[in-house]
Short mmCIF file of C-alpha atoms in Angstrom, two decimals:
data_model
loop_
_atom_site.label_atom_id
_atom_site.label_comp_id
_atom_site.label_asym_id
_atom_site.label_seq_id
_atom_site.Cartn_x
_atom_site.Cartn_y
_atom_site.Cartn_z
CA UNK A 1 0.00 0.00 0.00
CA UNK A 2 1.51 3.48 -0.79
CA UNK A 3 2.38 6.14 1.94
CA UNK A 4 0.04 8.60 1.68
CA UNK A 5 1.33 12.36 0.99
CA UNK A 6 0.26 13.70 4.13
CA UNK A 7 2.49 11.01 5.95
CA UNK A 8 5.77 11.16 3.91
CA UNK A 9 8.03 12.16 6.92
CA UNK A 10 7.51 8.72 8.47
CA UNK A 11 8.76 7.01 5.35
CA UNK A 12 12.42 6.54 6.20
CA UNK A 13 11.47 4.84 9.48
CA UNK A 14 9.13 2.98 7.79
CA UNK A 15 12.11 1.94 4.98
CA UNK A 16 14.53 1.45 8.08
CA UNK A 17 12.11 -1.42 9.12
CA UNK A 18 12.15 -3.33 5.80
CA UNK A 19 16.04 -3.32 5.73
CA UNK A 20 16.27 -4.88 9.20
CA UNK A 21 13.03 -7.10 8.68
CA UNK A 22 15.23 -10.54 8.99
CA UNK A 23 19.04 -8.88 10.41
CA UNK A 24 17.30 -7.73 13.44
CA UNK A 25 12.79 -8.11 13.77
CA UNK A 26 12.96 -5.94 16.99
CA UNK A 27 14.55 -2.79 15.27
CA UNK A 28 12.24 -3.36 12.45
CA UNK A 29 8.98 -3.39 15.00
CA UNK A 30 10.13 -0.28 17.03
CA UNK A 31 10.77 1.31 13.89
CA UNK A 32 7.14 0.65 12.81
CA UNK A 33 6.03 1.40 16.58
CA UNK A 34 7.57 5.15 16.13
CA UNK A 35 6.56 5.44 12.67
CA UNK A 36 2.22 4.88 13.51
CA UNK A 37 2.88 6.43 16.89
CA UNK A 38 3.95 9.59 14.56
CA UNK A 39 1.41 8.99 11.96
CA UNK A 40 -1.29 9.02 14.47
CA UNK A 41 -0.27 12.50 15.32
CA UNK A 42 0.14 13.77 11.43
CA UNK A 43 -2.95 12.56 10.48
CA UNK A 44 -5.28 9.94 11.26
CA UNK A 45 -8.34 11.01 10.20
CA UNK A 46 -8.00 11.29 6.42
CA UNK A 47 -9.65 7.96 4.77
CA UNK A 48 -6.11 7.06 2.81
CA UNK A 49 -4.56 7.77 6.09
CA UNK A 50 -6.42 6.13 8.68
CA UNK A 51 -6.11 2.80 5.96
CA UNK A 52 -2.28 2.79 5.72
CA UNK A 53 -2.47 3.31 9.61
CA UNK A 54 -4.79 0.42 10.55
CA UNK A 55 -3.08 -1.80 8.01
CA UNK A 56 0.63 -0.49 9.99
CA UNK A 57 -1.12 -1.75 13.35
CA UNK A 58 -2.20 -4.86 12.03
CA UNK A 59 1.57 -5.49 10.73
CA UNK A 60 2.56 -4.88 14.47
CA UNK A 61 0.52 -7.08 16.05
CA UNK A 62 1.67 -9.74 13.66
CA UNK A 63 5.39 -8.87 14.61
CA UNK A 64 4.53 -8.89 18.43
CA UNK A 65 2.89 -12.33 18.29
CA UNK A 66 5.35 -13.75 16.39
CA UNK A 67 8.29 -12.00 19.03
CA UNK A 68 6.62 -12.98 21.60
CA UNK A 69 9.73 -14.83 23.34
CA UNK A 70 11.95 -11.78 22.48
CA UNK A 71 12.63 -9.90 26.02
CA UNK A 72 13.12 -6.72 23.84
CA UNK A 73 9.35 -7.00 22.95
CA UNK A 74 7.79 -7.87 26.19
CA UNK A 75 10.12 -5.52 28.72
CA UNK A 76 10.18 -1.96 27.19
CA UNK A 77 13.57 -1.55 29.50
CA UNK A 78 15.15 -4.33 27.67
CA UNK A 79 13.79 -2.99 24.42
CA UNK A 80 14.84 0.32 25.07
CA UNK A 81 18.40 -1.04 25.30
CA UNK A 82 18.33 -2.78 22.52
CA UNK A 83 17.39 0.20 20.25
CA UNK A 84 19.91 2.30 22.11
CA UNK A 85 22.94 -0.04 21.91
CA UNK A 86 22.29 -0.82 18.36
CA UNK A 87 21.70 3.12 17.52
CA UNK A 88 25.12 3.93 19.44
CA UNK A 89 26.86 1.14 17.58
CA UNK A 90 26.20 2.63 14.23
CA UNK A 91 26.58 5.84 15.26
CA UNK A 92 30.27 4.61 16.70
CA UNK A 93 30.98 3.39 13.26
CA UNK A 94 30.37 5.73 11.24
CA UNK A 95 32.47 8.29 13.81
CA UNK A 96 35.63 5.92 13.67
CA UNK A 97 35.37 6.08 9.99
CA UNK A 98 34.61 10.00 9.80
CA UNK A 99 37.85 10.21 11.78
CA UNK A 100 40.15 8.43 10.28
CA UNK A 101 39.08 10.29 6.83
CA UNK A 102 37.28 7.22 4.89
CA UNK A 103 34.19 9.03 3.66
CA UNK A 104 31.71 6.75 1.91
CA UNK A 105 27.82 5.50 1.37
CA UNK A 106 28.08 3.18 4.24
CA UNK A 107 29.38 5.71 6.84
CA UNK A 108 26.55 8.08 5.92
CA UNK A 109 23.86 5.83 5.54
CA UNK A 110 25.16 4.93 9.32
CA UNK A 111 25.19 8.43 10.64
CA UNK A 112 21.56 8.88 9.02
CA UNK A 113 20.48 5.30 10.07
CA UNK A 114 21.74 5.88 13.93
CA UNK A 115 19.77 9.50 14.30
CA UNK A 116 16.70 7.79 12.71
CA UNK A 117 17.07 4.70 15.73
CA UNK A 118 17.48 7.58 17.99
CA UNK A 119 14.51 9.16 16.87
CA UNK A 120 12.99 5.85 17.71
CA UNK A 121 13.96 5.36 21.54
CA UNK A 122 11.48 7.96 22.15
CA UNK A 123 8.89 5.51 21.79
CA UNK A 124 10.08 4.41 25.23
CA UNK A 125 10.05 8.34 26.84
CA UNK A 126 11.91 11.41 26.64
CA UNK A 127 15.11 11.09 25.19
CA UNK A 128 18.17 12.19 27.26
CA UNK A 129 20.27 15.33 26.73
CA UNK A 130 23.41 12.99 25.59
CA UNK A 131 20.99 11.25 22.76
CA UNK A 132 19.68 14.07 21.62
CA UNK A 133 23.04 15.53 20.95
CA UNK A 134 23.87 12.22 19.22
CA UNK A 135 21.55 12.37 17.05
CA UNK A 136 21.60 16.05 16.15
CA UNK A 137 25.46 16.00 15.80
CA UNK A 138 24.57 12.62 13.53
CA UNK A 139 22.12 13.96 11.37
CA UNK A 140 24.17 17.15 10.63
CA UNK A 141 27.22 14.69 9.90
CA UNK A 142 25.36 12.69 7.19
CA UNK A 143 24.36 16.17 5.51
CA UNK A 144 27.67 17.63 5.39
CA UNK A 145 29.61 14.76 4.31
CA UNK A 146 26.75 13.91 1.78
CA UNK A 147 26.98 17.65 0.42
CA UNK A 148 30.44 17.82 0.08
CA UNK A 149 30.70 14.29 -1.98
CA UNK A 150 28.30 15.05 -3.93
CA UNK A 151 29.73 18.09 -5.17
CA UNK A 152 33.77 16.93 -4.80
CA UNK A 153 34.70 18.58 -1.89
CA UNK A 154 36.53 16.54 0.44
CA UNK A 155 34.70 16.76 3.92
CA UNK A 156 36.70 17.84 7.23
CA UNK A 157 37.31 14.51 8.65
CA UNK A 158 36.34 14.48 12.65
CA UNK A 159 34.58 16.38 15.02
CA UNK A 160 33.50 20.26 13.50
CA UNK A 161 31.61 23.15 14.17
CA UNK A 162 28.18 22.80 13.10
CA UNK A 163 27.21 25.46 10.63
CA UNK A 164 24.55 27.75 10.40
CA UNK A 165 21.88 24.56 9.02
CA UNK A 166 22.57 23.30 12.73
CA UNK A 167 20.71 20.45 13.12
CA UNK A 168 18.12 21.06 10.23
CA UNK A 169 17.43 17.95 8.35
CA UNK A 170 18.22 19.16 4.96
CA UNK A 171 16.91 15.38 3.90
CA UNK A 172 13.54 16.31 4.73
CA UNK A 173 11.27 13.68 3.49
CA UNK A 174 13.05 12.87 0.69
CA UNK A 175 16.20 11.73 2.76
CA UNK A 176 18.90 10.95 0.55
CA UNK A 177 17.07 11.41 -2.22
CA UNK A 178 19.29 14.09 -4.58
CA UNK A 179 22.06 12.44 -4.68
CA UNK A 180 24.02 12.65 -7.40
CA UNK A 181 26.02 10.19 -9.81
CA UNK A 182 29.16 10.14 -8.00
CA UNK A 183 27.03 8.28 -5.34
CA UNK A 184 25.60 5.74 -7.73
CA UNK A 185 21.98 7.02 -7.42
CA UNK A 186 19.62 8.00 -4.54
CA UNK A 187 19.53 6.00 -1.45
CA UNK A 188 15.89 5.81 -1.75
CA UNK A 189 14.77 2.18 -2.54
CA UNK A 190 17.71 0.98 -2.13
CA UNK A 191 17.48 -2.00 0.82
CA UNK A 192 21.11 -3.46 -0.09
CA UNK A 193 22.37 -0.08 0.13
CA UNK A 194 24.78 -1.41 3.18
CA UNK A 195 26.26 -4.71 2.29
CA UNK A 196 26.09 -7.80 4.87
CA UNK A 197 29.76 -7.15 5.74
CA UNK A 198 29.36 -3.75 6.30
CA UNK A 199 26.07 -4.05 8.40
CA UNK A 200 27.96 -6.28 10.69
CA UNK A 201 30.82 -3.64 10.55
CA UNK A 202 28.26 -1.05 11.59
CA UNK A 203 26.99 -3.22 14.82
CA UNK A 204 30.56 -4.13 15.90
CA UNK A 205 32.60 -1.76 15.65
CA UNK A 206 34.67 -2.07 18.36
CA UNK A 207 34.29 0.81 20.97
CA UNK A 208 31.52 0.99 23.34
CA UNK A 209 28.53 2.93 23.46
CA UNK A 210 29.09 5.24 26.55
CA UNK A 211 30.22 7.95 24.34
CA UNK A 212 31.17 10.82 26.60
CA UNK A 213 29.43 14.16 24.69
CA UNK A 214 30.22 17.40 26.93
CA UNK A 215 28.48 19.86 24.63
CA UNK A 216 29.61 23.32 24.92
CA UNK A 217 27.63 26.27 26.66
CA UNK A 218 24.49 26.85 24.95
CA UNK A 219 24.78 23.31 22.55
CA UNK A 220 21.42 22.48 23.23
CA UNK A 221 18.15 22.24 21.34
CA UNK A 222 18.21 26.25 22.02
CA UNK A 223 21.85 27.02 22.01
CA UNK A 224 23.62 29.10 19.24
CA UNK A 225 23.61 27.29 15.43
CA UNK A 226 27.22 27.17 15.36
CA UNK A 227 27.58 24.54 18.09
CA UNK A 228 31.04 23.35 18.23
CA UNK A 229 31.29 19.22 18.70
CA UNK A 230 35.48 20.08 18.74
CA UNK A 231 35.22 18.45 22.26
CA UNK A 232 33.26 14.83 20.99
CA UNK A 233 36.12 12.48 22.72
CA UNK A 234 35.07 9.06 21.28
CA UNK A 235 38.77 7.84 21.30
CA UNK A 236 38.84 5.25 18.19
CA UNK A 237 39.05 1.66 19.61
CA UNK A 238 37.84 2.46 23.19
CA UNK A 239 36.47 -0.02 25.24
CA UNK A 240 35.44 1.75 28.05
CA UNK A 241 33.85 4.70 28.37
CA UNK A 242 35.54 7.92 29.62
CA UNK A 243 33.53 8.95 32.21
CA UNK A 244 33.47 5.23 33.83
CA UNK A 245 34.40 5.60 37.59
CA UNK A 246 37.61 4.38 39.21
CA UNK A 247 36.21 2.81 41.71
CA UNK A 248 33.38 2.53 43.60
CA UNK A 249 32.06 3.81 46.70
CA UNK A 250 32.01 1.05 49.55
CA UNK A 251 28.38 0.23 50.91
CA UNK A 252 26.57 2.05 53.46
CA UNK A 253 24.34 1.33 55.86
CA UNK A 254 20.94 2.20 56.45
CA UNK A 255 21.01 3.68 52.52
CA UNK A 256 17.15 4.37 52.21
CA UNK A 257 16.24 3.45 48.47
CA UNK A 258 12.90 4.05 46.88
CA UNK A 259 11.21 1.91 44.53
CA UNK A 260 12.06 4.18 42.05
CA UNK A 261 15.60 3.74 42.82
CA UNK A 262 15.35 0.21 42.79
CA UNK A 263 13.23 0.13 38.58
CA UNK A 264 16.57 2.70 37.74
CA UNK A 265 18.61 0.02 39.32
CA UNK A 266 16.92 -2.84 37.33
CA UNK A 267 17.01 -0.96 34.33
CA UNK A 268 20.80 -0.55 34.36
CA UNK A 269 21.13 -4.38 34.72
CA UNK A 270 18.96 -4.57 31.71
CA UNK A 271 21.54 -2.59 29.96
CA UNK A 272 24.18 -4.38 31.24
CA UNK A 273 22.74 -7.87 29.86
CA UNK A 274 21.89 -6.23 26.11
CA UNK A 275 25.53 -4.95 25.65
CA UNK A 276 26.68 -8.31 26.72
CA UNK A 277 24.99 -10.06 23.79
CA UNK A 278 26.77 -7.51 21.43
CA UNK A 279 29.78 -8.33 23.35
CA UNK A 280 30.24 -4.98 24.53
CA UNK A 281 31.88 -5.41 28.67
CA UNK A 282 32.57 -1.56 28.17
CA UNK A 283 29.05 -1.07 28.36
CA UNK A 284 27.84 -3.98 30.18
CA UNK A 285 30.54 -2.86 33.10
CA UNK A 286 29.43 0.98 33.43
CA UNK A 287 26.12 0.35 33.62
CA UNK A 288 26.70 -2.35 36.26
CA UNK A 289 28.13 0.17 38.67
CA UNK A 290 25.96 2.77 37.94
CA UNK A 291 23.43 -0.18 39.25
CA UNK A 292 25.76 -0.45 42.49
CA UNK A 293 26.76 2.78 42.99
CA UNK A 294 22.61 3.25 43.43
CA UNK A 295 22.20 0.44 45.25
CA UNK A 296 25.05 1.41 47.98
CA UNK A 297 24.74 5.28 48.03
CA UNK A 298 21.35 5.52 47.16
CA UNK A 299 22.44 8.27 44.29
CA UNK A 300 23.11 7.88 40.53
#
């Protein structure tokens, strides 16, 4: 069935979903998820519309009966780091490549692709402060090095002041869409855009996900255009992240914790167990002592 006009922003999300259909179901149904979540909001009243969106539901309760035995699908914490981890990975991928100056398809379509999955961990609630600069810093990335390929300019490899476009998705609905020869074609309806090597390349890359962003003064969603991403340290090959602690603080007694405390607690344990099946201890080992740090101190 064709994506009606009036929902054309949700079609990369939507296209995201068909590449990972049989690489990885769960990104393909939280892609969906985010894409009729969105829909409903654009427009679910118009006939065409409210079709393609009923048809969309129907397609995800297919998926979740047929993931039914898939943690990621029945515990929205253990989806939620699923999404993240695999967003992060790309997103880690593309930035080792950026860096060391190889500047092609893949890379971009990785930097797109990982601001995209971002997008998509909203389904689970607000997204924090470090993914949204992830994803903004991503999405400009993609842009810039796609612009300057396309008209044979070699891009400045590494982290660079935005400029004035900020984080404006110059793709619009269209994504990818004008590229030009020197890329082959558009990267519109194009599922073997990333080959099977290079999609595994993209989920292991090697460092971990706990990429340490300290955004200047004013980077955020409201800050000045010309944000400067000069201070990005994603060390290439990094196993564990930056800001992990030394050590720990010894237990307490009598440390009052809250239910609340105890769900954040659970949660990073969660995370802990989905970077271990990407093989990730970096990750897995943060997040378990940001679990006991909580549980001994009763503070994150």
């Amino acid at each position: 069935m064709a994506l009606p006009p009036q929902l054309r922003s949700i079609q990369h999300y939507l296209r995201t979903a068909q590449e990972h259909e049989k690489r990885d179901p769960v990104v393909a149904y939280y892609c969906r998820l985010y894409a009729m979540q969105t829909g409903m909001k654009l427009d679910s009243k118009t006939p065409e519309c409210r079709k393609f969106l009923v048809k969309l539901m129907d397609q995800l309760e297919s998926m979740k009966k047929e993931l039914s035995d898939n943690d990621s699908i029945t515990q929205e914490v253990v989806g939620n780091a699923h999404i993240e981890n695999y967003a992060l990975k790309m997103f880690l991928y593309a930035d080792n490549e950026d860096r060391a100056g190889r500047f092609h398809k893949n890379m971009i379509k990785s930097f797109y692709t990982s601001s995209l999955l971002l997008d998509v961990v909203s389904v689970f609630g607000e997204l924090s402060e470090e993914n949204i600069q992830h994803r903004k810093y991503a999405r400009w990335k993609a842009t810039y090095i796609h612009n300057c390929l396309r008209n044979g300019e070699t891009p400045q490899a590494g982290p660079i002041g935005m400029d004035d476009d900020g984080e404006a998705d110059e793709f619009g609905a269209e994504g990818f869409a004008g590229a030009g020869p020197s890329y082959g074609g558009s990267f519109r309806g194009d599922p073997t855009f990333q080959s099977h090597e290079d999609q595994d390349k993209s989920l292991h890359p090697g460092p971990a996900p706990g990429i340490g962003f300290t955004p200047v003064p004013g980077s955020g969603p409201s800050g000045p255009p010309n944000t400067n991403y000069n201070n990005i340290h994603i060390p290439p090959g990094a196993h564990a992240p930056a800001n992990t602690p030394a050590e720990l603080p010894p237990p307490t007694g009598g440390v009052h914790l809250t239910p609340e405390d105890f769900t954040k607690a659970q949660k990073y344990c969660k995370y802990a167990g989905s970077a271990l099946q990407y093989e990730d201890v970096g990750t897995a080992v943060q997040n378990l002592q940001k679990a006991l740090k909580l549980l001994t101190t009763g503070k994150e």
